[in-house]
Coordinates of C-alpha atoms in Angstrom, one line a residue:
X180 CA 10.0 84.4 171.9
X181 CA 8.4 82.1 169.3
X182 CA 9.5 79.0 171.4
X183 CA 7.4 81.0 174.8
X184 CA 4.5 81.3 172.7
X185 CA 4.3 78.1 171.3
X186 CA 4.6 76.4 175.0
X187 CA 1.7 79.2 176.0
X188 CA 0.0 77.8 173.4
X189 CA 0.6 74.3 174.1
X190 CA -0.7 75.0 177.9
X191 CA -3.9 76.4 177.2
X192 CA -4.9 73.8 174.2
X193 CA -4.0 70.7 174.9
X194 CA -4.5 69.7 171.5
X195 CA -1.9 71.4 170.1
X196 CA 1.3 69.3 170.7
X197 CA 5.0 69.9 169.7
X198 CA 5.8 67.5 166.7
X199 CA 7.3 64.5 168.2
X200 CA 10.8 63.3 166.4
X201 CA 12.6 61.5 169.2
X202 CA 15.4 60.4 166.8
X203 CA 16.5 64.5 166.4
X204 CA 15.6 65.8 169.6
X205 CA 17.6 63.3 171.9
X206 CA 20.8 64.1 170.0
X207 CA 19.9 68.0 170.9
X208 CA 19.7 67.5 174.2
X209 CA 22.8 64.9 174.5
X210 CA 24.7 68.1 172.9
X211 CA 22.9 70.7 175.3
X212 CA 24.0 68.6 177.8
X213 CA 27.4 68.4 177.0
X214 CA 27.8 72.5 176.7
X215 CA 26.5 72.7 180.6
X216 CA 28.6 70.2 181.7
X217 CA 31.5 72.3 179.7
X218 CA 29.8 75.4 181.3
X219 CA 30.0 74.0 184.7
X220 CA 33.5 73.1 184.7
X221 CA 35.4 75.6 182.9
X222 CA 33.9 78.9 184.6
X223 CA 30.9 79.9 183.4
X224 CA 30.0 81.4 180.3
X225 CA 31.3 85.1 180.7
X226 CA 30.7 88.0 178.6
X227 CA 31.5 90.9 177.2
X228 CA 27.8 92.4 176.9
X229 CA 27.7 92.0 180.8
X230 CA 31.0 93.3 182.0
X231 CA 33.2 90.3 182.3
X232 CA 36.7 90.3 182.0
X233 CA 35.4 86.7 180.2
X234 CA 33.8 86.5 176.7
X235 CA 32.4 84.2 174.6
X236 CA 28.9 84.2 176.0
X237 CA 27.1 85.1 173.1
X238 CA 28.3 81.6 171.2
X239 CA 26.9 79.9 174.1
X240 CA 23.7 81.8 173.4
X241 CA 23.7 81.3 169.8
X242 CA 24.7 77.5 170.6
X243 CA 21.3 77.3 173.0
X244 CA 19.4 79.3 170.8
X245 CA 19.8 76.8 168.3
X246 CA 18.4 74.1 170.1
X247 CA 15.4 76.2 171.2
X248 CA 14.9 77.8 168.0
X249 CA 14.5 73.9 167.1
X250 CA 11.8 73.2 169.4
X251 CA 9.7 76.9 168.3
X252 CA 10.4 75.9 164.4
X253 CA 8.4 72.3 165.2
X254 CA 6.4 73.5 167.8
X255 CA 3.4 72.8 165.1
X256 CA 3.1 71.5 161.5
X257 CA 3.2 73.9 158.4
X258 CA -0.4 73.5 156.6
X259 CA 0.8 72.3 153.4
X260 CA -1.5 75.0 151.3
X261 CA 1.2 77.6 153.4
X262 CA 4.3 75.4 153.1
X263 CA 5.3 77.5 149.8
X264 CA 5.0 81.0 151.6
X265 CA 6.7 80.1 154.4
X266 CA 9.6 78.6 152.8
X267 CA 9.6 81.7 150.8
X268 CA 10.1 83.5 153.9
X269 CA 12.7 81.1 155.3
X270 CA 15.4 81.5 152.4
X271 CA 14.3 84.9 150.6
X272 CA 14.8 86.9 153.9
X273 CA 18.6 86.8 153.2
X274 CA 17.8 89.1 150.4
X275 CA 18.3 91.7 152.8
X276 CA 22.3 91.0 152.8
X277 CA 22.5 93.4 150.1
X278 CA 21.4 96.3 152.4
X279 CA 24.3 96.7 153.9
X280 CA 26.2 96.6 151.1
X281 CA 23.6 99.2 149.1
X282 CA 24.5 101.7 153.0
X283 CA 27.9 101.5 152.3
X284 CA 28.0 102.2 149.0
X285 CA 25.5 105.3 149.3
X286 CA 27.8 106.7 151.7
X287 CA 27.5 108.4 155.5
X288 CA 24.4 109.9 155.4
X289 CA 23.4 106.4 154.7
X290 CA 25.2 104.9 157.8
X291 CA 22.2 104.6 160.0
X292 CA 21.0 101.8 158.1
X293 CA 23.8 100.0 160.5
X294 CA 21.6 99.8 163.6
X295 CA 19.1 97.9 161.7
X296 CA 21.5 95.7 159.4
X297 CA 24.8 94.2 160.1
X298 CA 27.8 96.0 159.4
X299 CA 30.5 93.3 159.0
X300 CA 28.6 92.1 155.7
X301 CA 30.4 95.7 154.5
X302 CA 33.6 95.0 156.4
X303 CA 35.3 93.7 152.8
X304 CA 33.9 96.8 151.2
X305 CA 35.6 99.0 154.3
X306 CA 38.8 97.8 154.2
X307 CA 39.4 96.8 150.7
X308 CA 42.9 98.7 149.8
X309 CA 43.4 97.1 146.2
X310 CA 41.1 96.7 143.4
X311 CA 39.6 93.5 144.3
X312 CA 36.4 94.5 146.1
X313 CA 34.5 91.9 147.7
X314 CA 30.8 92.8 147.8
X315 CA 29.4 90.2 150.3
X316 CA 26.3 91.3 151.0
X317 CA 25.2 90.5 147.1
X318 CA 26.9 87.5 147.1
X319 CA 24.8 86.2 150.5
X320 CA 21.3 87.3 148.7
X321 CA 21.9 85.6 145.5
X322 CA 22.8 82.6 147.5
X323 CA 19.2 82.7 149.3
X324 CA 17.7 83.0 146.0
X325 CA 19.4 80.3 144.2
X326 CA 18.2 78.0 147.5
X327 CA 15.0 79.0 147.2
X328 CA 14.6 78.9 143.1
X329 CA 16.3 74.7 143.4
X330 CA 13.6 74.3 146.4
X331 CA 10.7 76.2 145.0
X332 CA 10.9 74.9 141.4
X333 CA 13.7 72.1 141.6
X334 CA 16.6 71.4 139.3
X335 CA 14.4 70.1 136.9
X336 CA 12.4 73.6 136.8
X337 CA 15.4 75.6 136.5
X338 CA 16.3 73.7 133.6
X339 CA 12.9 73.7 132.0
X340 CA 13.8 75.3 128.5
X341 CA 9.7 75.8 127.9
X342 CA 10.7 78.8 131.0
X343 CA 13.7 79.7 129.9
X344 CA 13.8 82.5 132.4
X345 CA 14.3 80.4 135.2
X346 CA 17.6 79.3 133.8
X347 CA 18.6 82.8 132.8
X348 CA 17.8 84.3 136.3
X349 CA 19.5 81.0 138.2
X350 CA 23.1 81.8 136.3
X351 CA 22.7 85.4 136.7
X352 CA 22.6 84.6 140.7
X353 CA 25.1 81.7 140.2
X354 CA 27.4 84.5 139.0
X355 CA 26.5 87.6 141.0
X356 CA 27.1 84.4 144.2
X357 CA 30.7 84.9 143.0
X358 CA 30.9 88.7 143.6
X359 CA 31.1 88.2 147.5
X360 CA 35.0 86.0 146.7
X361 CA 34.1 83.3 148.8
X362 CA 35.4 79.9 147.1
X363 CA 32.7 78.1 149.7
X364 CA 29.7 79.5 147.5
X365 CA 30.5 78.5 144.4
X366 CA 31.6 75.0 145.5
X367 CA 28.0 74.4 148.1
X368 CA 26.1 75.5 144.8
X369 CA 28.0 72.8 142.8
X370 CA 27.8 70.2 145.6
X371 CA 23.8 70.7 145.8
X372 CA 22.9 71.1 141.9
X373 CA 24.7 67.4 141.2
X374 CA 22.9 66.7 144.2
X375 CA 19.8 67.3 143.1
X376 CA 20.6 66.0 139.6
X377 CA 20.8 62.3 140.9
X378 CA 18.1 62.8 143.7
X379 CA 16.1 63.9 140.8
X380 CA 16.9 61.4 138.4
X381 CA 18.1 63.3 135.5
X382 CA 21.0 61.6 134.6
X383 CA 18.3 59.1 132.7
X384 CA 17.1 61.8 130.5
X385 CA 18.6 64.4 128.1
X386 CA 19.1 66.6 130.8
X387 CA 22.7 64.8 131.1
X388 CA 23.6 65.9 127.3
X389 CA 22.3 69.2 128.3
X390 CA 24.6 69.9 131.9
X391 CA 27.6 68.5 129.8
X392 CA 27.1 70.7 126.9
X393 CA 26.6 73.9 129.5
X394 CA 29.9 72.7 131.7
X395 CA 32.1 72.2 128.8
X396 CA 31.1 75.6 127.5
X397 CA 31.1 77.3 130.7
X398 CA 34.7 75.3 131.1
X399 CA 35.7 77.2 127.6
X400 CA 34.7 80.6 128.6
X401 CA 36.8 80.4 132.0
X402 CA 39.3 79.0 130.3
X403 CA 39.2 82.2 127.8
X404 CA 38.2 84.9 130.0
X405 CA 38.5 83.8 133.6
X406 CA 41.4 86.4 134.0
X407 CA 39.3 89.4 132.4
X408 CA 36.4 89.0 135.4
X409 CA 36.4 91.1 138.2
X410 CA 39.0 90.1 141.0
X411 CA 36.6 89.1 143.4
X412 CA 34.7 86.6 140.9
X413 CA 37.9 85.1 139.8
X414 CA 39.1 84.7 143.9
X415 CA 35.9 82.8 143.8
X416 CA 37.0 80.2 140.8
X417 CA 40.8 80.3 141.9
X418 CA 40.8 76.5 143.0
X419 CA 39.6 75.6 139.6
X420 CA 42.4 74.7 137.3
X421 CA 42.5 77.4 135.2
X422 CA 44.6 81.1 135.1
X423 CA 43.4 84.0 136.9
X424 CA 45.0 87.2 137.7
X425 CA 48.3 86.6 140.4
X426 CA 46.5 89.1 142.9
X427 CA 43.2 87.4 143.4
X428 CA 45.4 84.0 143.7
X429 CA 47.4 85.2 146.1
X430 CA 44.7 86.7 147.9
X431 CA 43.0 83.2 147.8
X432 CA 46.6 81.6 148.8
X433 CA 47.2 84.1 152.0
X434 CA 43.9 83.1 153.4
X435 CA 44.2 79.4 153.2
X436 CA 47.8 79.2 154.5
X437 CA 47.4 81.2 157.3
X438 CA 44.4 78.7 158.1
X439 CA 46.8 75.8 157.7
X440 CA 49.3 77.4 160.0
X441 CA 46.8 78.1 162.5
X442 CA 45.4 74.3 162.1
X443 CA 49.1 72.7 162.7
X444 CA 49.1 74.6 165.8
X445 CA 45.8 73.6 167.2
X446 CA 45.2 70.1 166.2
X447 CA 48.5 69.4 168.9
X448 CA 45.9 70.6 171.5
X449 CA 43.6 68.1 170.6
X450 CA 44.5 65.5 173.0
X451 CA 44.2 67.9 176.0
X452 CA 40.8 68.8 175.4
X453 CA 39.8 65.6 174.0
X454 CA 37.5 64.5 177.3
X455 CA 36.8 67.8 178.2
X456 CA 36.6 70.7 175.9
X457 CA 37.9 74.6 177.3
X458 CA 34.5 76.0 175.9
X459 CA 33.8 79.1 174.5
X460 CA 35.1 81.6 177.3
X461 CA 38.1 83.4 176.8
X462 CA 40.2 86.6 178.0
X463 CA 38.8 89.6 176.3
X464 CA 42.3 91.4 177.6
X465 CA 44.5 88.9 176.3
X466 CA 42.4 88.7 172.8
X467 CA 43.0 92.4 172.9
X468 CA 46.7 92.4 173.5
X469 CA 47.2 90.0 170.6
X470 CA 45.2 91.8 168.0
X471 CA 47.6 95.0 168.7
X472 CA 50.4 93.0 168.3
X473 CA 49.2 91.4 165.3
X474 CA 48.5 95.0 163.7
X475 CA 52.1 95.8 165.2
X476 CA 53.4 92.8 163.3
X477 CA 54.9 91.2 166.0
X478 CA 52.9 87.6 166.1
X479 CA 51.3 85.9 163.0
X480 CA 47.5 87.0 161.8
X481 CA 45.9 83.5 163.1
X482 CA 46.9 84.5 166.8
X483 CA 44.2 86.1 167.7
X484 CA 41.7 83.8 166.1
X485 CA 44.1 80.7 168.4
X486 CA 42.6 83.4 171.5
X487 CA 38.8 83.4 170.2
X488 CA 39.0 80.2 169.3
X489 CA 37.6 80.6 165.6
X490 CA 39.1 78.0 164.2
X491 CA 37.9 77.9 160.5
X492 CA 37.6 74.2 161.1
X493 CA 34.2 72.3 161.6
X494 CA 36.4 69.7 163.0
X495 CA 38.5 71.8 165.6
X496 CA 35.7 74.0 166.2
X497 CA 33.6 71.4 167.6
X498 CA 36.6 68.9 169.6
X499 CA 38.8 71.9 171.1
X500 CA 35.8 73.4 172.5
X501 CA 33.3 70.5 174.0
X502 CA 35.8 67.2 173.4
X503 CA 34.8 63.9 171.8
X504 CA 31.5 63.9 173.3
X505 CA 30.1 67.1 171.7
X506 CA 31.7 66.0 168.8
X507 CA 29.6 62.6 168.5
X508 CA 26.8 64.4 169.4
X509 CA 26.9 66.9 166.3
X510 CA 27.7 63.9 164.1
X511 CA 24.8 61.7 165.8
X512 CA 22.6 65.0 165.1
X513 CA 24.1 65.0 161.2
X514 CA 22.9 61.0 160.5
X515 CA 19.3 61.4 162.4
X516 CA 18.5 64.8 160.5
X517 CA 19.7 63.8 157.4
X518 CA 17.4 60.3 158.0
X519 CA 14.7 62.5 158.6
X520 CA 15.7 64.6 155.2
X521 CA 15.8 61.5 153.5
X522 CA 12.7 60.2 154.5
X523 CA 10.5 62.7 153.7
X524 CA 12.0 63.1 150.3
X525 CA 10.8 59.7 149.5
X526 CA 7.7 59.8 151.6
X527 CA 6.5 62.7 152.1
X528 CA 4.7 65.9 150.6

């Protein structure tokens, strides 16, 4: 819809151009290219929605949605005056994770909340049958926050000890980021604050003594208390070398070695699909079939994913699907976006 408008908008006033960036959008289309080629030769793009034996159409969607929802987010430069609002908007709207967490929690009557926000962010919630409960939805708002404080304000900010609030409200998020057990968090927030640290240049300035003064401290208290936390926190810090309680590293354990199982199968189909991918389309019977079986215990828990072809693997999820040549085309996208990234860091607003 915004991507309509914006062409509209580009008919009737010929002033008002899409941004030209030739080095991202040629990747784009090399990769949209690529998916209808895929399209074209492994049977269409089915789905479920529609009444096809087939699904997988709404990856394809999501795929090509992407790729327009490029085109509709540059289809005309932010006024820099607005560029703080609307970056506010960007990352803060994932604040509204937590709702469906809040609808479970209240109970039934509060169910309908469901047709408006997505109910899988509750699915840990649902099924949780021990005392490790995984609140998601918490864990994706605090994420959006933290992204929007380091953006907004900058590490340097954060850390300003003249607004010490900043730095209170940042670890609160860092550690309500933890509720939602996902290991990935906690290691993306680590990966982009040392990020930022070098980008920013304060490794030249007492703000080193300061992060190595908070890690070893923060390193003391895990090392203390890590096993008195809630489960789901200490599922999140389980590949950090300290003790936590057996059930949240087992919990951690089961989920990565069923993904290693699953990745010894698929990585001996690579060479089948390496010129041309088997796409996104699948049987929604046979997907079926194997999840009964699965709850029957009779194949392994990663069978169905094999089926659906949600791989857990950036990797395998881009080669078994489109080959080598969507693969290069994601990685050509990767080098001329983060160019662009780059270069306005050092050049621009």
């Amino acid at each position: 819809a915004s991507f309509f408008l914006a062409f509209i908008n580009h008919i009737m006033r010929r002033d008002r151009r899409f941004l030209s960036a030739p080095s991202l959008t040629r990747p784009l289309l090399f990769i949209a290219v690529i998916v209808i080629i895929t399209i074209t030769l492994t049977g269409g793009i089915g789905g479920r929605a529609l009444g096809s034996e087939a699904w997988g159409a709404k990856r394809y969607l999501g795929l090509f949605g992407a790729v327009v929802g490029y085109f509709a987010l540059t289809s005309q430069r932010i006024p820099q005056h607005q560029a703080n609002l609307f970056t506010a908007l960007f990352f803060l709207s994932g604040i509204t994770a937590i709702l469906s967490d809040l609808a479970f929690a209240a109970g039934p009557s509060f169910y309908f909340l469901f047709a408006i926000f997505p109910s899988e962010i509750a699915y840990f919630q649902a099924v949780s049958q021990s005392s490790m409960v995984r609140i998601t939805g918490m864990a994706f708002a605090a994420c959006s926050v933290i992204y929007y404080m380091l953006l907004r304000f900058g590490l340097r900010g954060v850390l300003d000890l003249s607004k010490i609030w900043r730095l209170v409200i940042f670890t609160l998020l860092v550690g309500s980021s933890m509720f939602g057990g996902y290991r990935s968090s906690v290691i993306l927030i680590l990966i982009l604050t040392l990020t930022l640290f070098f980008l920013e240049g304060l490794y030249r300035q007492y703000y080193l003594i300061f992060l190595m003064g908070f890690v070893l401290l923060t390193g003391i208290f895990l090392w203390g208390f890590a096993d008195h936390l809630p489960l789901s926190v200490q599922r999140s810090i389980s590949f950090l070398p300290i003790d936590v309680n057996p059930v949240a590293k087992d919990d951690a354990l089961g989920s990565l070695e069923w993904r290693l199982d699953m990745w010894k199968i698929v990585v001996k189909d690579v060479p089948q699909y390496l010129f041309l991918g088997k796409g996104y389309t699948f049987s929604g019977t046979d997907f079926f079939l194997t999840e009964e079986a699965v709850k029957r215990g009779m194949y392994q828990a990663y069978e169905a994913t094999l089926i659906s072809g949600n791989y857990h693997s950036g990797f395998l999820t881009l080669i078994i699907p489109f080959g080598i040549f969507g693969m290069l085309g994601f990685v050509w996208f990767c080098w001329a976006a983060l160019k662009a990234l780059m270069r306005n860091y050092q050049y621009g607003d």
